[in-house]
Short mmCIF file of C-alpha atoms in Angstrom, two decimals:
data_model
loop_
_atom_site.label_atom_id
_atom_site.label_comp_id
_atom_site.label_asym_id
_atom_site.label_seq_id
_atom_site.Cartn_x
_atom_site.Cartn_y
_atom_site.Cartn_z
CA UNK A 1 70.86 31.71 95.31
CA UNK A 2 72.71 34.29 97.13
CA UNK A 3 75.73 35.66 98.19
CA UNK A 4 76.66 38.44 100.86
CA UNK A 5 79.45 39.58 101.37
CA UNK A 6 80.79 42.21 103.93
CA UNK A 7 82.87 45.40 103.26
CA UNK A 8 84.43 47.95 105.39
CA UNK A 9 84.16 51.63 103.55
CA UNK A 10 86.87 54.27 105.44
CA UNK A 11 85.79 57.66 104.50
CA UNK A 12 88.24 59.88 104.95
CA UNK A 13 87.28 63.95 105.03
CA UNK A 14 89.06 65.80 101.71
CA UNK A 15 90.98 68.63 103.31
CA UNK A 16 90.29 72.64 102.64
CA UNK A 17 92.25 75.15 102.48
CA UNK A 18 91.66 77.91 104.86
CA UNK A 19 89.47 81.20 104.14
CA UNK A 20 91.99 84.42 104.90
CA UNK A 21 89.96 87.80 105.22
CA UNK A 22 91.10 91.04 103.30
CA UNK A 23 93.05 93.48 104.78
CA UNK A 24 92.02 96.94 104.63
CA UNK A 25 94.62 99.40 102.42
CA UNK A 26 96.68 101.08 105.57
CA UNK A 27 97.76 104.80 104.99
CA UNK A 28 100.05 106.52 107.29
CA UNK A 29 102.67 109.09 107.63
CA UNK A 30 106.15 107.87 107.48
CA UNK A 31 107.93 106.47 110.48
CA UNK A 32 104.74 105.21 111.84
CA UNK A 33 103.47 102.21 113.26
CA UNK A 34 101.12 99.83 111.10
CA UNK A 35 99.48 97.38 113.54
CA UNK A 36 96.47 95.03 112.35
CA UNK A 37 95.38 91.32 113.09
CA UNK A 38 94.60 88.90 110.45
CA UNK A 39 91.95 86.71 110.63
CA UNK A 40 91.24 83.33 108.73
CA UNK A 41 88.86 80.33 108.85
CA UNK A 42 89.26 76.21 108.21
CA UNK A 43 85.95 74.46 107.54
CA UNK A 44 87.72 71.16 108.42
CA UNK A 45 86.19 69.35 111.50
CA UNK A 46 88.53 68.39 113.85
CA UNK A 47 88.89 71.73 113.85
CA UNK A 48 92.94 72.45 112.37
CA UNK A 49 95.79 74.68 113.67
CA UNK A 50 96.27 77.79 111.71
CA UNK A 51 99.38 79.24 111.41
CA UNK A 52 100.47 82.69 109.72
CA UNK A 53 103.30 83.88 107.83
CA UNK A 54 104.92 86.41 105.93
CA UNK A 55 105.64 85.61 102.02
CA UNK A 56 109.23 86.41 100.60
CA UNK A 57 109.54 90.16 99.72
CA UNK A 58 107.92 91.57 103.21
CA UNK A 59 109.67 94.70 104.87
CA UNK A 60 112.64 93.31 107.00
CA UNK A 61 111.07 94.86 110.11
CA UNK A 62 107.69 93.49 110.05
CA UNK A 63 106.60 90.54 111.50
CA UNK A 64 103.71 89.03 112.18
CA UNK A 65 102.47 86.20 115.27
CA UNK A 66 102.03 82.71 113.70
CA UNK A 67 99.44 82.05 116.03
CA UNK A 68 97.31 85.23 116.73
CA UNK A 69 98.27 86.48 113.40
CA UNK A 70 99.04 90.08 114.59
CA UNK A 71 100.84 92.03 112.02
CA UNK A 72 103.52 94.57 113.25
CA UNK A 73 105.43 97.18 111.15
CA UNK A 74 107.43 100.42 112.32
CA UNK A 75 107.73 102.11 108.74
CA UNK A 76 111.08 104.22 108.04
CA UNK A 77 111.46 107.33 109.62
CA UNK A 78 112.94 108.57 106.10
CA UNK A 79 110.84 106.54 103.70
CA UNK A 80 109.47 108.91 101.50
CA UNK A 81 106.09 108.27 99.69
CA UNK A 82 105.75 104.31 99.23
CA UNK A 83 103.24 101.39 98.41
CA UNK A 84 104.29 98.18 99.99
CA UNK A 85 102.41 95.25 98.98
CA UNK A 86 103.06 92.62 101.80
CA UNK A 87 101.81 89.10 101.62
CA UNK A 88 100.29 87.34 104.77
CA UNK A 89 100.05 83.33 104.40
CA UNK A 90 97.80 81.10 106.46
CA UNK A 91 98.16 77.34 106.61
CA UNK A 92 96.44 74.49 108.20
CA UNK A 93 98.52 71.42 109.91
CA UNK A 94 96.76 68.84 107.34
CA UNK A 95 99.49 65.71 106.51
CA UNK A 96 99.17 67.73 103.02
CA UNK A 97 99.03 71.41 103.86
CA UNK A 98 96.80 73.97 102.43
CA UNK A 99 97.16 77.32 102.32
CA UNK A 100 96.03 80.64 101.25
CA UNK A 101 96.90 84.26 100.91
CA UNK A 102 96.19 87.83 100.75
CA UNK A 103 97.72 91.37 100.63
CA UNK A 104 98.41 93.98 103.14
CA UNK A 105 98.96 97.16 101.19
CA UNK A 106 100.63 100.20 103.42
CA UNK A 107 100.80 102.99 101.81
CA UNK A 108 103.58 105.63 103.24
CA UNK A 109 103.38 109.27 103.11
CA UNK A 110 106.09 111.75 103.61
CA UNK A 111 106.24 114.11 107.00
CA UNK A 112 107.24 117.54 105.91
CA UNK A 113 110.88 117.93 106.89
CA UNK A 114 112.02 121.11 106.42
CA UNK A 115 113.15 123.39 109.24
CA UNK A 116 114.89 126.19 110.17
CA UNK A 117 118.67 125.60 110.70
CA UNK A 118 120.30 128.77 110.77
CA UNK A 119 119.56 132.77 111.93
CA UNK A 120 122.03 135.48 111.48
CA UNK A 121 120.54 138.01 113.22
CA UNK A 122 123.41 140.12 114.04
CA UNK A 123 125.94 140.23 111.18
CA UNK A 124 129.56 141.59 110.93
CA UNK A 125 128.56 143.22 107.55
CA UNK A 126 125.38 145.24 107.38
CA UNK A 127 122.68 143.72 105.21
CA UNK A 128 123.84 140.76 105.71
CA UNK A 129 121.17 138.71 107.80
CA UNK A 130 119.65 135.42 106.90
CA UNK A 131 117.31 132.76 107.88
CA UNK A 132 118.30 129.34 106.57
CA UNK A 133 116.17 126.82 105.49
CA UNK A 134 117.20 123.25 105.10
CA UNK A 135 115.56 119.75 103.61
CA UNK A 136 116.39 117.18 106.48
CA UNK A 137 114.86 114.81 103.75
CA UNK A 138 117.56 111.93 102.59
CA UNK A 139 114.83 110.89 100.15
CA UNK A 140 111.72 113.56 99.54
CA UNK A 141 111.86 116.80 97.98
CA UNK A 142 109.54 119.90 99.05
CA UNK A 143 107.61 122.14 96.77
CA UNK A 144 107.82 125.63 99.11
CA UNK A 145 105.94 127.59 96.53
CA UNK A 146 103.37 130.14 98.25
CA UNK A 147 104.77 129.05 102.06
CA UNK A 148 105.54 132.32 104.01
CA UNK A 149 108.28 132.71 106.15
CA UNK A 150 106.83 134.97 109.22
CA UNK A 151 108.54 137.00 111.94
CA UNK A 152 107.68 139.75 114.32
CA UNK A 153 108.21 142.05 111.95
CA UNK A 154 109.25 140.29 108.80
CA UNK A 155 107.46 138.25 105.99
CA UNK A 156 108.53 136.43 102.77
CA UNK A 157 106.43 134.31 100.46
CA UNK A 158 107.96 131.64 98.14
CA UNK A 159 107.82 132.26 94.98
CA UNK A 160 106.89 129.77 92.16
CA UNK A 161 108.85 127.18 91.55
CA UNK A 162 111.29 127.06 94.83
CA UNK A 163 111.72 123.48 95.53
CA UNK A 164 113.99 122.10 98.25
CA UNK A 165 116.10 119.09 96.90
CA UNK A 166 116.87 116.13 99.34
CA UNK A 167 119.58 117.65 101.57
CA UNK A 168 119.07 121.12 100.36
CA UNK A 169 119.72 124.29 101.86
CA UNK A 170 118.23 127.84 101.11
CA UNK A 171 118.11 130.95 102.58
CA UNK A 172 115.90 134.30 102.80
CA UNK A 173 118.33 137.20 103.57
CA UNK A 174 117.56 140.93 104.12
CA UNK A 175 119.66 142.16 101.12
CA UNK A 176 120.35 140.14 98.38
CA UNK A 177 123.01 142.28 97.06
CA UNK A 178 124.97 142.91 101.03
CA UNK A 179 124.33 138.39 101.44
CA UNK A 180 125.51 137.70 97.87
CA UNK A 181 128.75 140.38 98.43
CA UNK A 182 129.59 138.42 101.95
CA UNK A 183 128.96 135.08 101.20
CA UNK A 184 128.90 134.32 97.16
CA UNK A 185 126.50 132.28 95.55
CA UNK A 186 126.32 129.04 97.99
CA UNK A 187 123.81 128.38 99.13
CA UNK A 188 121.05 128.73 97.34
CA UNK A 189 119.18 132.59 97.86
CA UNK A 190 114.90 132.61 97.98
CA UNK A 191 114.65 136.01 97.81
CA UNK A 192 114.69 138.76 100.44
CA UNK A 193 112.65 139.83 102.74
CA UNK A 194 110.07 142.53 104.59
CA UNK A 195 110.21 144.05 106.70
CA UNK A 196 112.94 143.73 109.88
CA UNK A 197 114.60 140.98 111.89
CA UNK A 198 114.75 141.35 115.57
CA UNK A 199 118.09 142.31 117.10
CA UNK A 200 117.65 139.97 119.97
CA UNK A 201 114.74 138.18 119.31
CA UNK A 202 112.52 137.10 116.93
CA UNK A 203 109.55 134.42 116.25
CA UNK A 204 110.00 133.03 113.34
CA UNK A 205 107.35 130.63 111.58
CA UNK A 206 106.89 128.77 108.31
CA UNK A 207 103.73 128.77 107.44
#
């Protein structure tokens, strides 16, 4: 004796979360632009929609395209030296979700901000002449030590240990003693000089 008896098996496919590729460490100057694409894979067939995303905790001025997944990031113009570790999330449109993630790390280096602000090249009081330097920097400060200031006729070298705080001013005069008699002690004196500052002209240069 015998008995068959007929079943009906639904096999349904376990989903997978999707494969994200690594993101190459990004190292630029401050204030530029970090542009990249990320790129992931589902091995689920029908083939899934993949959408990317930005985790908690990413710069407030990136973004990123959900569906092409290209990453966009205009660092600050006064950032300073920084590592940002941003998270980029990909998930699939299963009824239960998957998802996976990886890091974008952009690493920021400061732009050299000092420049010349100031040139009194034709002083009341005799002696008296100055080049100012000053650190446009809200966040980075600058070693100057063994930079040369350069004119036509002039040169100065920095000695060791000059550093330019944040917002710092300095200045390189042509007599310490005439400069310290006319203005006092503020701001901050580098040293003097050698050699001459032109009259009506100069090119002046750090270097």
């Amino acid at each position: 004796l015998s008995t068959v008896r007929e079943l009906l098996v639904t096999v349904r496919e376990a989903n997978q979360a999707p494969v994200i590729a690594p993101i190459p460490v990004w190292t630029v100057a401050e204030g530029a632009i970090v542009t990249f694409r990320a790129t992931a894979e589902d091995a689920d067939r029908p083939l899934q929609t993949l959408t990317f995303s930005l985790d908690p905790g990413a710069p407030a001025t990136a973004s990123i395209d959900p569906a092409t997944g290209e990453f966009t990031w205009q660092t600050g113009e006064d950032s300073g030296a920084t590592t940002n570790d941003i998270v980029v999330r990909v998930t699939d449109n299963a009824p239960v979700p998957l998802s996976a993630t990886t890091v974008a790390r952009v690493v920021t280096e400061p732009r050299f901000k000092v420049v010349l602000n100031e040139i009194l090249r034709r002083p009341v009081a005799a002696g008296t002449e100055f080049i100012e330097l000053f650190n446009r920097s809200t966040r980075t400060a600058w070693n100057l030590e063994g930079l040369r200031l350069v004119g036509n006729n002039l040169t100065f070298t920095f000695p060791a240990g000059t550093q330019l705080a944040p917002g710092e001013f300095t200045v390189v005069v042509a007599n310490t003693t005439a400069f310290r008699t006319a203005f006092g002690n503020t701001p901050d004196l580098a040293g003097a000089w050698t050699g001459t500052l032109g009259a009506q002209q100069d090119s002046i240069a750090l270097v």
